[in-house]
Amino acid sequence: MKALGMNQVELALKGLLSNETQMVTEKIDARYLTDTLGRLKGQADAVVFPQSAEEVAKIMRFAYEHTLPVTPRGAGTNLVGSTVPQNGGIVLDLSKMNHILELDPDTLTVTVEPGVLLKDLQKYVEDHALFYPPDPGEKKATIGGNISTNAGGMRAVKYGVTRDYVRGLEAVLPNGKILSFGGKDVKDASGLSIKNLLIGSEGTLAVLTKCILRLLPKPTVSLSVLVPFGSLKTGIETVIHLLHQNANPTAVEFMERKVVALGEEFLQVAYPRPDAAAYILMTFDGTSEAEVKANVEKVRKSALSCGALDFVLLEDAKRIEEIWKVRGALVKAVEAVSEQEPIDIVVPINRTAEFIAYVNELDAQSGVHMISFGHAGDGNVHLCIIRGDRDEATWKKDLHHVMTCIYQKSHDLGGLPSGEHGIGIAKKPYFKQTMPPENLELMRRIKQAFDERGILNKGKTYQI
């Protein structure tokens, strides 16, 4: 600590909280010092669990006065080190702020605290015949974390991403001031959209304490189909064709056969058509069974005419769950075989097949195995770069080489370094590699306007 000794800091923090159980300063659990992968590790002098915006404000004001680093976190499911406290100081854990404050059916909004888990929010609103569409793979992530990374997920092709469902935010600035941005209004052309600056900022600008989210009526009909292809290239090209058919799919996922095989072994589930090189997995939803079935039939005809090996309509509830469970467990299935580095690059939809072809060529040339799957409907490619039996030094060298090549290729194709995981620490070198210096400088000037002492999530993403 800079200005104060540890005992002074501990005493000061205790005075700001309702009770002593809201703070840990000794024998801090390792999970608060890392992210979900557990490979990047930091250190902290205290972990604090505020229970209100007022307590967050007191803590931030204290940290600001003494220039103490603060690392905000929710459930810790981040994959790129955004929740790793690199510079010591205070870990601000918002998981206790986990209340659903208001459901307003008239404005189709729900107001929640940032520590509410995605799975709990989805269940709550669906029990009231409403629907919160953003659906990233990790359902135990917090809403605050989803907003901080602008999480996407499988339903983005139809419904969009988290940003599209945030109507208003309450946030605490680094100096301890509590401000509100946006609200329940549908439209807002009232000055600069500070709310949208906070979305996706990875906790570098302010601490979220309240979130007003847009809802939709709950779809009542849902159908899933699995379409096998002889090549991934044919599958991706078919997806582009299907998106022009106005069939309005909810999710369009692609998976190479080699990663599906790992998922099958991991979950002891068998996919149909094991002779396929790749699969496209789709869901259709709506409020009219006739409309949903008509869209599925439209896609069936189109897919088969484009070269699909088969068109498997998944009608049994147990079978649907198994097929989608494999898709949801692919990262864990790969991790069960070998340590891997997860990547979530995004490219223009029509360059997806070209990008994956490059990845496969790089795989063959470098000897570093890479497995592809992801969101075919929006060009978000998930890669698992597999360590295998490499020692630490070799792994770091080979990983850096292929990641440099991959991010550069994405940039050359008009892509971006992250579609939904964020930049954090792990992807920072590659983000800076492809981002114009002028853009980075503008981001840093925005950071300076919010956080002139640089205490909040110091050193992450765009920061030096």
Coordinates of C-alpha atoms in Angstrom, one line a residue:
M1 CA 0.0 0.0 0.0
K2 CA 1.3 3.5 -0.8
A3 CA 0.0 6.0 1.7
L4 CA -1.2 3.7 4.5
G5 CA 0.0 0.6 6.3
M6 CA -2.1 -2.6 6.0
N7 CA -3.5 -2.3 9.6
Q8 CA -4.7 1.2 8.8
V9 CA -6.3 0.1 5.6
E10 CA -8.0 -2.8 7.3
L11 CA -9.4 -0.6 10.1
A12 CA -10.6 2.0 7.6
L13 CA -12.4 -0.6 5.5
K14 CA -14.1 -2.1 8.5
G15 CA -15.5 1.3 9.4
L16 CA -17.1 1.5 5.9
L17 CA -18.9 -1.8 6.0
S18 CA -22.0 -3.1 7.8
N19 CA -20.1 -6.0 9.4
E20 CA -16.7 -7.6 9.5
T21 CA -17.8 -10.6 7.5
Q22 CA -17.8 -8.4 4.4
M23 CA -14.0 -8.3 4.3
V24 CA -11.1 -10.8 4.1
T25 CA -7.5 -9.6 4.5
E26 CA -5.7 -12.8 5.6
K27 CA -5.5 -16.2 3.8
I28 CA -7.4 -14.8 0.8
D29 CA -8.9 -17.7 -1.2
A30 CA -7.0 -18.1 -4.5
R31 CA -10.2 -17.9 -6.6
Y32 CA -10.4 -14.1 -5.8
L33 CA -6.9 -13.6 -7.3
T34 CA -7.5 -15.1 -10.7
D35 CA -10.2 -15.8 -13.4
T36 CA -12.0 -19.0 -14.3
L37 CA -9.0 -20.6 -16.0
G38 CA -6.8 -20.0 -12.9
R39 CA -3.6 -19.5 -14.9
L40 CA -3.1 -15.8 -14.4
K41 CA -2.7 -15.0 -10.8
G42 CA -2.5 -11.7 -8.9
Q43 CA -2.4 -10.5 -5.3
A44 CA -4.6 -8.4 -3.1
D45 CA -4.5 -6.8 0.3
A46 CA -8.2 -7.2 0.9
V47 CA -11.3 -8.7 -0.6
V48 CA -14.4 -6.7 0.1
F49 CA -18.1 -7.7 -0.3
P50 CA -20.3 -4.6 -0.5
Q51 CA -24.0 -5.0 -0.2
S52 CA -25.2 -1.7 -1.5
A53 CA -24.3 1.1 -3.9
E54 CA -23.6 3.3 -0.8
E55 CA -21.0 0.9 0.5
V56 CA -19.4 0.7 -3.0
A57 CA -19.2 4.4 -3.0
K58 CA -17.5 4.6 0.4
I59 CA -15.0 2.0 -0.6
M60 CA -14.2 3.7 -3.9
R61 CA -13.9 7.1 -2.2
F62 CA -11.5 5.7 0.3
A63 CA -9.4 4.0 -2.5
Y64 CA -9.4 7.2 -4.5
E65 CA -8.2 9.3 -1.7
H66 CA -5.3 6.9 -1.0
T67 CA -4.7 5.9 -4.7
L68 CA -5.4 2.2 -3.9
P69 CA -5.9 -0.1 -6.9
V70 CA -9.4 -1.6 -7.1
T71 CA -10.3 -4.8 -9.1
P72 CA -14.1 -5.3 -9.5
R73 CA -15.4 -8.9 -10.0
G74 CA -18.6 -10.8 -10.1
A75 CA -18.6 -14.6 -10.4
G76 CA -15.0 -14.7 -11.7
T77 CA -16.0 -16.6 -14.9
N78 CA -13.9 -14.3 -17.1
L79 CA -11.5 -16.0 -19.5
V80 CA -8.9 -13.3 -20.2
G81 CA -7.8 -12.1 -16.8
S82 CA -10.0 -9.1 -16.4
T83 CA -10.7 -10.1 -12.7
V84 CA -7.0 -10.7 -11.8
P85 CA -5.7 -8.0 -9.3
Q86 CA -2.3 -7.3 -10.9
N87 CA -1.4 -4.4 -8.6
G88 CA -2.5 -5.5 -5.2
G89 CA -5.0 -3.3 -3.4
I90 CA -8.7 -4.1 -3.1
V91 CA -10.7 -6.8 -4.8
L92 CA -14.3 -5.5 -4.9
D93 CA -16.5 -8.6 -5.1
L94 CA -20.1 -7.7 -6.1
S95 CA -21.5 -11.2 -5.7
K96 CA -23.5 -10.3 -2.6
M97 CA -25.4 -7.6 -4.5
N98 CA -27.5 -10.2 -6.1
H99 CA -31.1 -9.0 -5.8
I100 CA -33.8 -8.7 -8.5
L101 CA -35.2 -5.3 -7.5
E102 CA -38.2 -4.8 -9.8
L103 CA -40.0 -6.5 -12.7
D104 CA -42.0 -3.9 -14.6
P105 CA -44.2 -5.7 -17.2
D106 CA -45.7 -2.4 -18.4
T107 CA -42.3 -1.2 -19.7
L108 CA -40.9 -4.7 -20.3
T109 CA -38.0 -4.1 -18.0
V110 CA -36.4 -5.7 -15.1
T111 CA -34.1 -3.9 -12.6
V112 CA -31.3 -6.0 -11.0
E113 CA -28.2 -5.6 -8.9
P114 CA -24.9 -6.6 -10.7
G115 CA -24.3 -9.8 -8.8
V116 CA -27.5 -11.5 -10.1
L117 CA -26.5 -14.7 -12.0
L118 CA -27.6 -14.9 -15.6
K119 CA -29.3 -18.3 -15.0
D120 CA -31.3 -16.9 -12.1
L121 CA -32.4 -13.9 -14.1
Q122 CA -33.5 -16.0 -17.1
K123 CA -35.5 -18.4 -14.9
Y124 CA -37.1 -15.5 -13.0
V125 CA -38.4 -13.6 -16.1
E126 CA -39.4 -16.8 -17.9
D127 CA -41.5 -17.8 -14.9
H128 CA -43.4 -14.5 -15.6
A129 CA -43.8 -15.3 -19.3
L130 CA -41.0 -12.9 -20.3
F131 CA -37.6 -13.4 -22.0
Y132 CA -34.1 -12.1 -21.5
P133 CA -32.4 -13.0 -24.8
P134 CA -28.6 -12.6 -24.2
D135 CA -27.4 -16.2 -23.7
P136 CA -23.6 -16.6 -23.3
G137 CA -22.3 -20.1 -22.6
E138 CA -21.5 -19.5 -19.0
K139 CA -24.9 -19.3 -17.2
K140 CA -23.3 -18.8 -13.8
A141 CA -21.8 -15.5 -14.9
T142 CA -23.2 -12.3 -13.3
I143 CA -25.2 -9.7 -15.1
G144 CA -22.6 -7.1 -14.2
G145 CA -19.9 -9.2 -15.7
N146 CA -22.0 -9.8 -18.9
I147 CA -22.5 -6.0 -19.2
S148 CA -18.8 -5.3 -18.6
T149 CA -17.8 -7.6 -21.5
N150 CA -20.9 -7.0 -23.7
A151 CA -21.5 -10.7 -23.7
G152 CA -23.0 -12.3 -26.7
G153 CA -23.8 -16.0 -27.0
M154 CA -25.6 -18.3 -29.3
R155 CA -28.8 -16.2 -29.7
A156 CA -27.0 -13.1 -31.0
V157 CA -27.8 -13.9 -34.6
K158 CA -31.5 -13.2 -34.0
Y159 CA -31.7 -11.1 -30.8
G160 CA -28.4 -9.3 -30.6
V161 CA -26.0 -9.0 -27.7
T162 CA -26.1 -7.7 -24.1
R163 CA -25.7 -4.0 -25.2
D164 CA -29.0 -4.3 -27.0
Y165 CA -30.8 -5.1 -23.7
V166 CA -29.3 -2.5 -21.3
R167 CA -31.7 0.4 -20.9
G168 CA -30.1 2.0 -17.9
L169 CA -27.2 1.8 -15.4
E170 CA -26.4 3.1 -12.0
A171 CA -22.6 3.2 -11.5
V172 CA -20.1 4.4 -8.9
L173 CA -17.2 6.4 -10.3
P174 CA -13.7 5.9 -9.0
N175 CA -14.0 9.0 -6.9
G176 CA -17.1 7.5 -5.1
K177 CA -19.8 9.5 -6.8
I178 CA -23.0 7.6 -7.7
L179 CA -24.4 8.4 -11.1
S180 CA -27.3 7.1 -13.3
F181 CA -27.3 6.8 -17.1
G182 CA -30.3 5.9 -19.2
G183 CA -33.5 4.5 -17.7
K184 CA -36.7 2.7 -18.7
D185 CA -37.2 4.9 -21.8
V186 CA -37.1 3.2 -25.1
K187 CA -35.4 6.1 -26.9
D188 CA -32.6 8.3 -25.9
A189 CA -30.9 11.0 -28.0
S190 CA -30.0 13.1 -24.9
G191 CA -26.4 13.9 -25.2
L192 CA -23.5 11.4 -25.3
S193 CA -24.4 7.8 -24.4
I194 CA -22.2 7.3 -21.3
K195 CA -24.2 4.1 -20.6
N196 CA -22.8 2.6 -23.8
L197 CA -19.2 3.6 -22.8
L198 CA -19.6 1.5 -19.7
I199 CA -20.9 -1.5 -21.5
G200 CA -17.9 -3.6 -22.6
S201 CA -15.4 -1.5 -20.6
E202 CA -14.3 -4.5 -18.5
G203 CA -14.6 -2.6 -15.2
T204 CA -12.1 0.1 -16.1
L205 CA -14.4 3.1 -16.0
A206 CA -16.9 2.7 -13.1
V207 CA -18.4 0.0 -10.9
L208 CA -21.9 -1.0 -11.9
T209 CA -24.4 -1.2 -9.0
K210 CA -27.8 -1.3 -10.7
C211 CA -28.9 -2.5 -14.2
I212 CA -32.2 -1.8 -16.0
L213 CA -32.7 -4.5 -18.6
R214 CA -35.0 -4.7 -21.6
L215 CA -37.2 -7.9 -21.8
L216 CA -39.3 -9.5 -24.6
P217 CA -42.4 -11.7 -24.5
K218 CA -41.3 -15.3 -24.0
P219 CA -41.3 -17.4 -27.2
T220 CA -43.7 -20.4 -26.8
V221 CA -42.4 -22.6 -29.6
S222 CA -38.8 -23.8 -30.2
L223 CA -37.3 -26.3 -32.6
S224 CA -33.7 -27.5 -33.1
V225 CA -32.1 -29.1 -36.1
L226 CA -28.6 -30.6 -36.7
V227 CA -27.2 -30.3 -40.3
P228 CA -24.1 -32.4 -41.1
F229 CA -21.8 -31.4 -43.9
G230 CA -18.9 -33.0 -45.8
S231 CA -16.8 -29.9 -45.2
L232 CA -16.8 -26.9 -42.9
K233 CA -16.4 -24.7 -45.9
T234 CA -19.7 -26.0 -47.4
G235 CA -21.4 -25.6 -44.0
I236 CA -20.4 -22.0 -43.6
E237 CA -21.3 -21.1 -47.2
T238 CA -24.7 -22.6 -46.6
V239 CA -25.2 -20.5 -43.5
I240 CA -24.6 -17.3 -45.5
H241 CA -27.2 -18.6 -48.0
L242 CA -29.6 -19.4 -45.2
L243 CA -29.3 -16.0 -43.7
H244 CA -30.7 -14.6 -46.9
Q245 CA -33.8 -16.8 -46.7
N246 CA -35.5 -14.8 -44.0
A247 CA -36.0 -17.9 -41.9
N248 CA -35.0 -16.0 -38.8
P249 CA -33.0 -18.7 -36.9
T250 CA -32.4 -18.0 -33.1
A251 CA -29.0 -19.7 -33.0
V252 CA -26.6 -20.9 -35.8
E253 CA -23.6 -22.8 -34.4
F254 CA -20.8 -24.5 -36.3
M255 CA -18.6 -27.3 -35.0
E256 CA -15.8 -29.3 -36.6
R257 CA -16.2 -33.0 -36.2
K258 CA -12.9 -33.3 -34.3
V259 CA -14.2 -31.1 -31.5
V260 CA -17.6 -32.8 -31.5
A261 CA -15.8 -36.2 -31.0
L262 CA -14.2 -34.8 -27.9
G263 CA -17.5 -33.6 -26.6
E264 CA -19.1 -37.0 -27.3
E265 CA -16.4 -38.7 -25.3
F266 CA -16.6 -36.1 -22.5
L267 CA -20.3 -36.5 -22.1
Q268 CA -20.8 -40.0 -23.4
V269 CA -23.3 -38.8 -26.0
A270 CA -23.3 -39.8 -29.7
Y271 CA -24.1 -37.4 -32.5
P272 CA -25.8 -38.6 -35.7
R273 CA -23.8 -38.8 -38.9
P274 CA -20.3 -39.3 -37.5
D275 CA -19.1 -39.4 -41.1
A276 CA -19.6 -35.6 -41.3
A277 CA -16.6 -33.2 -41.3
A278 CA -18.7 -30.5 -39.6
Y279 CA -22.1 -29.7 -38.2
I280 CA -24.4 -26.7 -38.2
L281 CA -26.7 -26.7 -35.2
M282 CA -29.7 -24.4 -35.3
T283 CA -32.6 -23.3 -33.2
F284 CA -35.8 -21.6 -34.3
D285 CA -38.3 -20.0 -31.9
G286 CA -41.4 -17.9 -31.9
T287 CA -45.0 -17.6 -30.7
S288 CA -46.5 -19.4 -33.7
E289 CA -45.9 -23.1 -34.3
A290 CA -46.9 -22.8 -38.0
E291 CA -44.4 -20.0 -38.6
V292 CA -41.5 -21.8 -36.8
K293 CA -42.2 -25.0 -38.8
A294 CA -42.4 -23.0 -42.0
N295 CA -39.0 -21.5 -41.3
V296 CA -37.5 -24.9 -40.5
E297 CA -38.9 -26.3 -43.8
K298 CA -37.5 -23.4 -45.7
V299 CA -34.1 -24.0 -44.2
R300 CA -34.3 -27.8 -44.8
K301 CA -34.8 -27.3 -48.6
S302 CA -32.1 -24.7 -48.8
A303 CA -29.5 -26.7 -46.8
L304 CA -30.0 -29.9 -48.8
S305 CA -29.8 -28.0 -52.1
C306 CA -26.5 -26.5 -50.9
G307 CA -24.9 -29.9 -50.2
A308 CA -25.9 -30.9 -46.7
L309 CA -25.4 -34.6 -46.0
D310 CA -28.6 -34.8 -44.0
F311 CA -31.1 -32.6 -42.1
V312 CA -31.9 -34.0 -38.6
L313 CA -34.9 -32.5 -36.9
L314 CA -34.5 -32.9 -33.2
E315 CA -37.9 -33.7 -31.8
D316 CA -37.2 -35.7 -28.6
A317 CA -36.6 -33.4 -25.6
K318 CA -33.9 -35.6 -24.2
R319 CA -32.1 -35.8 -27.5
I320 CA -32.2 -32.0 -28.0
E321 CA -30.7 -31.5 -24.5
E322 CA -27.9 -34.0 -25.3
I323 CA -27.0 -32.3 -28.6
W324 CA -27.0 -28.8 -27.2
K325 CA -25.1 -30.0 -24.0
V326 CA -22.2 -31.2 -26.2
R327 CA -22.1 -27.8 -27.9
G328 CA -22.1 -26.1 -24.5
A329 CA -19.4 -28.3 -23.1
L330 CA -16.8 -28.1 -25.9
V331 CA -14.3 -25.9 -24.1
K332 CA -14.5 -28.2 -21.0
A333 CA -14.2 -31.3 -23.3
V334 CA -11.0 -29.9 -24.8
E335 CA -9.7 -28.9 -21.4
A336 CA -10.2 -32.4 -20.1
V337 CA -7.7 -33.6 -22.7
S338 CA -5.2 -30.9 -22.6
E339 CA -4.6 -27.3 -21.3
Q340 CA -5.7 -24.9 -24.0
E341 CA -6.0 -21.2 -24.7
P342 CA -9.5 -20.1 -25.6
I343 CA -9.8 -17.5 -28.4
D344 CA -13.0 -15.7 -29.5
I345 CA -12.1 -13.8 -32.6
V346 CA -14.8 -12.3 -34.8
V347 CA -14.6 -11.8 -38.6
P348 CA -17.1 -10.8 -41.2
I349 CA -19.6 -13.6 -41.7
N350 CA -18.5 -14.1 -45.3
R351 CA -14.8 -14.5 -44.3
T352 CA -15.5 -17.2 -41.6
A353 CA -14.6 -20.2 -43.8
E354 CA -11.5 -18.4 -45.1
F355 CA -10.3 -17.7 -41.6
I356 CA -10.9 -21.2 -40.4
A357 CA -9.1 -22.6 -43.5
Y358 CA -6.1 -20.4 -42.5
V359 CA -6.2 -21.7 -38.9
N360 CA -6.2 -25.3 -40.2
E361 CA -3.2 -24.5 -42.5
L362 CA -1.4 -22.9 -39.6
D363 CA -2.2 -25.9 -37.5
A364 CA -0.5 -28.2 -40.1
Q365 CA 2.5 -25.9 -40.5
S366 CA 3.2 -25.1 -36.8
G367 CA 2.3 -28.4 -35.3
V368 CA 0.1 -26.5 -32.7
H369 CA -3.3 -28.1 -32.9
M370 CA -6.3 -25.9 -33.0
I371 CA -10.0 -26.8 -32.8
S372 CA -12.8 -24.5 -34.2
F373 CA -16.4 -24.0 -33.3
G374 CA -18.6 -21.0 -32.7
H375 CA -21.4 -18.7 -33.8
A376 CA -21.7 -19.1 -37.6
G377 CA -24.5 -16.6 -37.8
D378 CA -22.4 -13.7 -36.6
G379 CA -18.8 -14.7 -37.5
N380 CA -17.7 -15.3 -33.9
V381 CA -15.0 -18.0 -34.1
H382 CA -14.1 -19.8 -31.0
L383 CA -10.7 -21.6 -31.1
C384 CA -9.0 -23.9 -28.6
I385 CA -5.3 -23.8 -29.0
I386 CA -4.1 -27.0 -27.5
R387 CA -0.9 -27.3 -25.4
G388 CA -0.4 -31.0 -25.6
D389 CA 2.8 -32.2 -24.0
R390 CA 4.8 -29.0 -24.5
D391 CA 6.9 -27.8 -21.6
E392 CA 6.2 -24.3 -20.2
A393 CA 8.9 -22.5 -22.3
T394 CA 8.0 -24.2 -25.5
W395 CA 4.3 -23.7 -24.9
K396 CA 4.7 -19.9 -24.3
K397 CA 6.8 -19.6 -27.5
D398 CA 4.6 -21.6 -29.8
L399 CA 1.4 -20.1 -28.3
H400 CA 2.7 -16.5 -28.9
H401 CA 3.6 -17.4 -32.5
V402 CA 0.3 -18.9 -33.5
M403 CA -1.7 -16.2 -31.7
T404 CA 0.2 -13.4 -33.4
C405 CA -0.5 -15.1 -36.8
I406 CA -4.2 -15.7 -36.0
Y407 CA -4.9 -12.1 -34.8
Q408 CA -3.1 -10.6 -37.7
K409 CA -5.1 -12.8 -40.2
S410 CA -8.3 -11.8 -38.5
H411 CA -7.3 -8.1 -38.8
D412 CA -6.4 -8.6 -42.5
L413 CA -9.9 -10.0 -43.1
G414 CA -11.6 -7.1 -41.4
G415 CA -12.1 -8.8 -38.1
L416 CA -11.7 -7.9 -34.4
P417 CA -9.7 -9.5 -31.5
S418 CA -12.8 -10.3 -29.4
G419 CA -16.4 -10.9 -30.0
E420 CA -17.5 -11.5 -26.4
H421 CA -14.7 -12.5 -23.9
G422 CA -13.0 -9.1 -23.8
I423 CA -9.3 -8.3 -23.8
G424 CA -8.3 -8.2 -20.1
I425 CA -4.6 -9.2 -19.7
A426 CA -4.3 -12.3 -21.8
K427 CA -5.3 -10.7 -25.2
K428 CA -3.8 -7.3 -24.5
P429 CA -0.7 -7.7 -26.7
Y430 CA -2.7 -8.9 -29.7
F431 CA -5.3 -6.2 -29.2
K432 CA -2.5 -3.6 -29.3
Q433 CA -1.0 -5.3 -32.3
T434 CA -4.0 -4.6 -34.5
M435 CA -5.6 -1.5 -32.9
P436 CA -4.6 1.9 -34.4
P437 CA -2.6 3.9 -31.8
E438 CA -5.0 6.8 -32.2
N439 CA -7.9 4.6 -31.1
L440 CA -5.9 3.4 -28.1
E441 CA -5.0 7.0 -27.2
L442 CA -8.7 8.0 -27.4
M443 CA -9.7 5.1 -25.1
R444 CA -7.0 6.2 -22.6
R445 CA -8.3 9.8 -22.6
I446 CA -11.8 8.5 -21.9
K447 CA -10.3 6.5 -19.0
Q448 CA -8.6 9.6 -17.7
A449 CA -11.9 11.5 -17.7
F450 CA -13.5 8.8 -15.6
D451 CA -10.6 7.8 -13.5
E452 CA -7.9 10.4 -13.3
R453 CA -5.9 8.5 -10.7
G454 CA -6.0 5.3 -12.6
I455 CA -7.1 3.0 -9.7
L456 CA -9.9 1.0 -11.4
N457 CA -8.8 -2.3 -13.0
K458 CA -5.5 -0.8 -13.6
G459 CA -3.5 -2.0 -16.6
K460 CA -6.3 -4.0 -18.3
T461 CA -7.3 -4.0 -21.9
Y462 CA -6.5 -0.6 -23.6
Q463 CA -4.4 0.7 -20.7
I464 CA -0.6 0.9 -20.9

